[in-house]
Short mmCIF file of C-alpha atoms in Angstrom, two decimals:
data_model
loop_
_atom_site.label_atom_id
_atom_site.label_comp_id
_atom_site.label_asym_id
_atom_site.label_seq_id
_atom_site.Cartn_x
_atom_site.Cartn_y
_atom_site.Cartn_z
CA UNK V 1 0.00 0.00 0.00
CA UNK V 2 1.02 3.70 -0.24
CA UNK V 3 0.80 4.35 3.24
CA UNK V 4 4.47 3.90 3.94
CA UNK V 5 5.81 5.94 1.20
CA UNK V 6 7.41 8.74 3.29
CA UNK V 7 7.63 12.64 1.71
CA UNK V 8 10.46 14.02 2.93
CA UNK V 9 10.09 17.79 2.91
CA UNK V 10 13.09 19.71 3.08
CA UNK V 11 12.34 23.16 4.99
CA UNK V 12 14.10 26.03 2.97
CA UNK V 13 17.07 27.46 5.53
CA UNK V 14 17.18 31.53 6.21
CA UNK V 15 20.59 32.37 6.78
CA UNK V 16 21.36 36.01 8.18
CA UNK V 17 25.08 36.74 7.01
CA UNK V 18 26.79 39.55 9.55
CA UNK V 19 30.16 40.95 8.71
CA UNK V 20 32.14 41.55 12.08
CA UNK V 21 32.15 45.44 13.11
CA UNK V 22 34.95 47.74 12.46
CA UNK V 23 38.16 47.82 14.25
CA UNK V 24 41.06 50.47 13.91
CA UNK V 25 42.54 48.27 11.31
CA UNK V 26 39.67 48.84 9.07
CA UNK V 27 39.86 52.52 9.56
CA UNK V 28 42.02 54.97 7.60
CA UNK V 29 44.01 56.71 7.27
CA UNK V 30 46.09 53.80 7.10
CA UNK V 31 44.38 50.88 6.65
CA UNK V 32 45.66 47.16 7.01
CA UNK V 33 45.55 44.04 6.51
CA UNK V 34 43.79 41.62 9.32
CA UNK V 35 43.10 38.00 8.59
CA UNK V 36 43.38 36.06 11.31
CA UNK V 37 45.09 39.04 14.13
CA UNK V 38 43.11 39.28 16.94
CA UNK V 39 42.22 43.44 16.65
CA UNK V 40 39.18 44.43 18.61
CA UNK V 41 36.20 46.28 17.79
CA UNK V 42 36.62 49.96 18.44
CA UNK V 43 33.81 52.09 19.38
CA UNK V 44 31.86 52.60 16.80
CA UNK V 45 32.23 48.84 15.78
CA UNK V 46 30.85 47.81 19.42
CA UNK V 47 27.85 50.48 18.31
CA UNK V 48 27.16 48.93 15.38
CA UNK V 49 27.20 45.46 16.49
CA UNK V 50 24.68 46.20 18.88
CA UNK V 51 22.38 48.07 16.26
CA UNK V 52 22.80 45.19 13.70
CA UNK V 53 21.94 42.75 16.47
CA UNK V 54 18.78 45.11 17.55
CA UNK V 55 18.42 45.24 13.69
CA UNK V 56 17.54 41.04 13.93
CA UNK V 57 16.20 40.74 17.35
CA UNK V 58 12.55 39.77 15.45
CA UNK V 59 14.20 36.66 13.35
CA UNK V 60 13.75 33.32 14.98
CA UNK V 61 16.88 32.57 14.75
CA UNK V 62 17.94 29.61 16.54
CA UNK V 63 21.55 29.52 16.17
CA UNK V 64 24.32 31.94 16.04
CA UNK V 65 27.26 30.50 14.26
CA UNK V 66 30.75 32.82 14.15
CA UNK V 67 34.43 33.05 13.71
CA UNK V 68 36.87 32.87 16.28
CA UNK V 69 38.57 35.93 15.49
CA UNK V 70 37.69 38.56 18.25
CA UNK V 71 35.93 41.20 15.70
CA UNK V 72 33.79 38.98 14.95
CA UNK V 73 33.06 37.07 18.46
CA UNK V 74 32.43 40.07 19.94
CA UNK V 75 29.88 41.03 16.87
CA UNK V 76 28.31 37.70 17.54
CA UNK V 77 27.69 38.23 20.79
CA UNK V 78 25.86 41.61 20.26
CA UNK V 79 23.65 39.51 18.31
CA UNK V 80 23.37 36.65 20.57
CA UNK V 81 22.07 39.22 23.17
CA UNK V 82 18.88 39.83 21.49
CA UNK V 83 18.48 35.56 20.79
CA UNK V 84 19.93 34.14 24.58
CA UNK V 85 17.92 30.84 23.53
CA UNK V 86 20.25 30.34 20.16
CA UNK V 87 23.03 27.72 20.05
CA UNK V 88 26.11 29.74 20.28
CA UNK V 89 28.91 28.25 17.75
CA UNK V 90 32.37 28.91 17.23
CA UNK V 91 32.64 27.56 13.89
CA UNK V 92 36.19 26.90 11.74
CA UNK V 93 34.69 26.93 8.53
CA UNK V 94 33.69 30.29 8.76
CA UNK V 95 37.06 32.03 10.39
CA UNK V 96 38.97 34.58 8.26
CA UNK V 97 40.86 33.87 5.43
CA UNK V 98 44.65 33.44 5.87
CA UNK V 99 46.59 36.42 4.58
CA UNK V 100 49.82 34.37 5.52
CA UNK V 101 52.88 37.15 5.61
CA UNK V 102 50.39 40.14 4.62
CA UNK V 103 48.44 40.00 8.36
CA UNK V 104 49.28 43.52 10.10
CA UNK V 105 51.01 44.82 7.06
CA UNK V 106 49.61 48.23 5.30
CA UNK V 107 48.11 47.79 2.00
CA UNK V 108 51.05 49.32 0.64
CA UNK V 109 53.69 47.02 2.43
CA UNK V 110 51.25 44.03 1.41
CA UNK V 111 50.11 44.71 -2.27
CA UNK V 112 52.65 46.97 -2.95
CA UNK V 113 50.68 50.01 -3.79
CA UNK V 114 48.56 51.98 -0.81
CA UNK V 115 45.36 51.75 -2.88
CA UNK V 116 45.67 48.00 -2.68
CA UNK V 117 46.91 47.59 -6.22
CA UNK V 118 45.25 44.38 -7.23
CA UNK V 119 43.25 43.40 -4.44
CA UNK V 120 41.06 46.09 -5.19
CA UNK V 121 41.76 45.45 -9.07
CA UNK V 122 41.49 42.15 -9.64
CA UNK V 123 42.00 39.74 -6.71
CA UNK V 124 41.82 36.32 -8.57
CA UNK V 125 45.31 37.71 -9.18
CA UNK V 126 46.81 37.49 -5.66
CA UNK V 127 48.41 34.78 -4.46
CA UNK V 128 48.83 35.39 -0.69
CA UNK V 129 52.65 34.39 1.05
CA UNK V 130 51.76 31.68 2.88
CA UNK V 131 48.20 31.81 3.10
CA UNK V 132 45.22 30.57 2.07
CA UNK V 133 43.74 30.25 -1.64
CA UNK V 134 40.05 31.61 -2.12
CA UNK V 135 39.48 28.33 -3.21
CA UNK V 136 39.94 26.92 -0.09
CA UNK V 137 37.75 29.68 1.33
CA UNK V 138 34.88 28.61 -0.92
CA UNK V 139 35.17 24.77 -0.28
CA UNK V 140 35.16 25.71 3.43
CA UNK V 141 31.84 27.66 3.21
CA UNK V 142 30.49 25.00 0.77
CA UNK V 143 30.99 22.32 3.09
CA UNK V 144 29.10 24.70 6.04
CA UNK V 145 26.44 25.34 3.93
CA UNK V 146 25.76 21.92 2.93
CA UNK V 147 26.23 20.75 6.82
CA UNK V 148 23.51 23.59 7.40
CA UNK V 149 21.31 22.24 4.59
CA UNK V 150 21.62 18.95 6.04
CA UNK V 151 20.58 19.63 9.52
CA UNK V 152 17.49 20.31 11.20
CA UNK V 153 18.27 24.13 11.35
CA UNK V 154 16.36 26.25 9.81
CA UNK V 155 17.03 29.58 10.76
CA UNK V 156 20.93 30.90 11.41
CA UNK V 157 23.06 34.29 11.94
CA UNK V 158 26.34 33.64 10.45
CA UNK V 159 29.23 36.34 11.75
CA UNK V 160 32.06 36.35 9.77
CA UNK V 161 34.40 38.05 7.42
CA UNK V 162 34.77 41.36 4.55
CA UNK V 163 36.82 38.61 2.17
CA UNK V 164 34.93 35.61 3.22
CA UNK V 165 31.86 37.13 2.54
CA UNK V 166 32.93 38.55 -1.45
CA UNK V 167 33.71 34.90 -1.73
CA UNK V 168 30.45 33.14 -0.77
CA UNK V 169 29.04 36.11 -3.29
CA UNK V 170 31.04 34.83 -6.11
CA UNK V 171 30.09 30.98 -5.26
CA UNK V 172 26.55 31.56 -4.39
CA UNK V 173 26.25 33.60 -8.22
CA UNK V 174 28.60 31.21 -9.97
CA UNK V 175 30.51 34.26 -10.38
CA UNK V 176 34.75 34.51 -11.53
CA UNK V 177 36.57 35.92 -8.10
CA UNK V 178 36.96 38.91 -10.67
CA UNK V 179 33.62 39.75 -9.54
CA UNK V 180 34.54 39.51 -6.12
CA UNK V 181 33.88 43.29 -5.23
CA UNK V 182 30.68 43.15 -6.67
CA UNK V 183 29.74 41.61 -3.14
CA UNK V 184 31.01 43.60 -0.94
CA UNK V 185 29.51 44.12 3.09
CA UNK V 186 30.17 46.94 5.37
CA UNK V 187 30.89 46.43 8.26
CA UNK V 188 28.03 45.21 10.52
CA UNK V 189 26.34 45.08 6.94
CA UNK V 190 23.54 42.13 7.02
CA UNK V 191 22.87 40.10 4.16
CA UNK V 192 19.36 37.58 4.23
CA UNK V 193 19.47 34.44 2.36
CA UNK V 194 17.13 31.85 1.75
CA UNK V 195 18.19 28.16 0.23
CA UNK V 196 15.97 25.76 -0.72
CA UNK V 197 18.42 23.34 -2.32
CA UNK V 198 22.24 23.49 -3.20
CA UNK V 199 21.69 25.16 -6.42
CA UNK V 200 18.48 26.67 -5.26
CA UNK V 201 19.99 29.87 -3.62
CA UNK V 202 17.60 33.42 -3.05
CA UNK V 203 18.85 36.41 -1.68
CA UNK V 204 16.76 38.38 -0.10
CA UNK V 205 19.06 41.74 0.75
CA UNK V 206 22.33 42.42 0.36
CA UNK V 207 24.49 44.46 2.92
CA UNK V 208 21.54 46.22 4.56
CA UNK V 209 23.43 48.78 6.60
CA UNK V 210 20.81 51.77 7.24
CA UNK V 211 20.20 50.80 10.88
CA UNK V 212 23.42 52.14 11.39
CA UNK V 213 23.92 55.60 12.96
#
């Protein structure tokens, strides 16, 4: 009989995507390169995180899931405050992307040229000393996502990285890393998606930023 065919009904996943808040290495006049050094949120990134968390305080999100890097703990956190009940998840697969030799150096000492040369260019150009591809980047957020897809979750705050984030853009859009600034968050910037499937992607908003004052 048909009574034990089961329907197995895959409930589409929102994902909130939070870049961390700014720190004084984001900041002119002299900006630098972070990665994976622990710099702090400064002021007006501890502001911000608290407006982008007040910002999502009416999501049901159930689970908060962020890099270890301090910017974007503490970020997390600001956001965690407005959901106590979410699962609270240090998760590798969304920490920073190595910049190998180039972490604390200017944009000038890094790329060679203070405008950032071709990391503002073209970064599928760069190959970083000692640190991680952007492919690797990708295949670690590909393997989160599907993990996320997988599970029983359907409703997470992801708080992670500027570079990360242009990344997922360009693998979420099937788009060359050429494209990569086409994506680009603020900071404390809040992008919503929605998958339904793998290939079945929607983005809802991209870098909504004007609850910050």
């Amino acid at each position: 009989s048909h009574n034990n065919i089961k329907i197995i009904i895959k409930m589409p996943k929102t994902i909130y995507l939070v870049r961390h808040g700014e720190t004084d290495f984001n900041t002119d006049p002299v900006p630098r390169v972070r990665g994976r050094i622990p710099v702090p949120l400064n002021e007006t990134g501890l502001r911000h995180a608290n407006q982008a968390g007040e910002f999502l305080k009416d999501e049901k999100i159930t689970a908060i899931y962020y890099s270890a890097v301090n910017r974007a703990k503490q970020t997390a956190e600001a956001v965690h405050k407005f959901h106590p009940e979410a699962k609270f998840v240090e998760e590798p697969l969304v920490l920073d992307i190595s910049w190998g030799d180039w972490e604390g150096k200017t944009y000038d000492e890094a790329f060679g040229d203070k405008n950032g040369g071709d990391y503002l260019k073209d970064p599928s150009r760069l190959l970083i000393p000692n640190g991680e591809s952007f492919y690797s980047v990708v295949d670690r957020f590909r393997q989160f996502l599907f993990r996320i897809l997988k599970s029983d979750e359907d409703n997470i705050c992801v708080v992670t990285h500027g570079t990360n984030l242009n990344l997922l853009g360009c693998f979420m859009f099937d788009a060359p890393f050429k494209k990569f600034w086409n994506f680009y968050m603020s900071a404390c910037g809040v992008t919503k998606i929605v998958m339904n499937d793998s290939d079945d992607i929607r983005i809802k908003y991209w870098n909504a930023g004007h609850f910050l004052k």
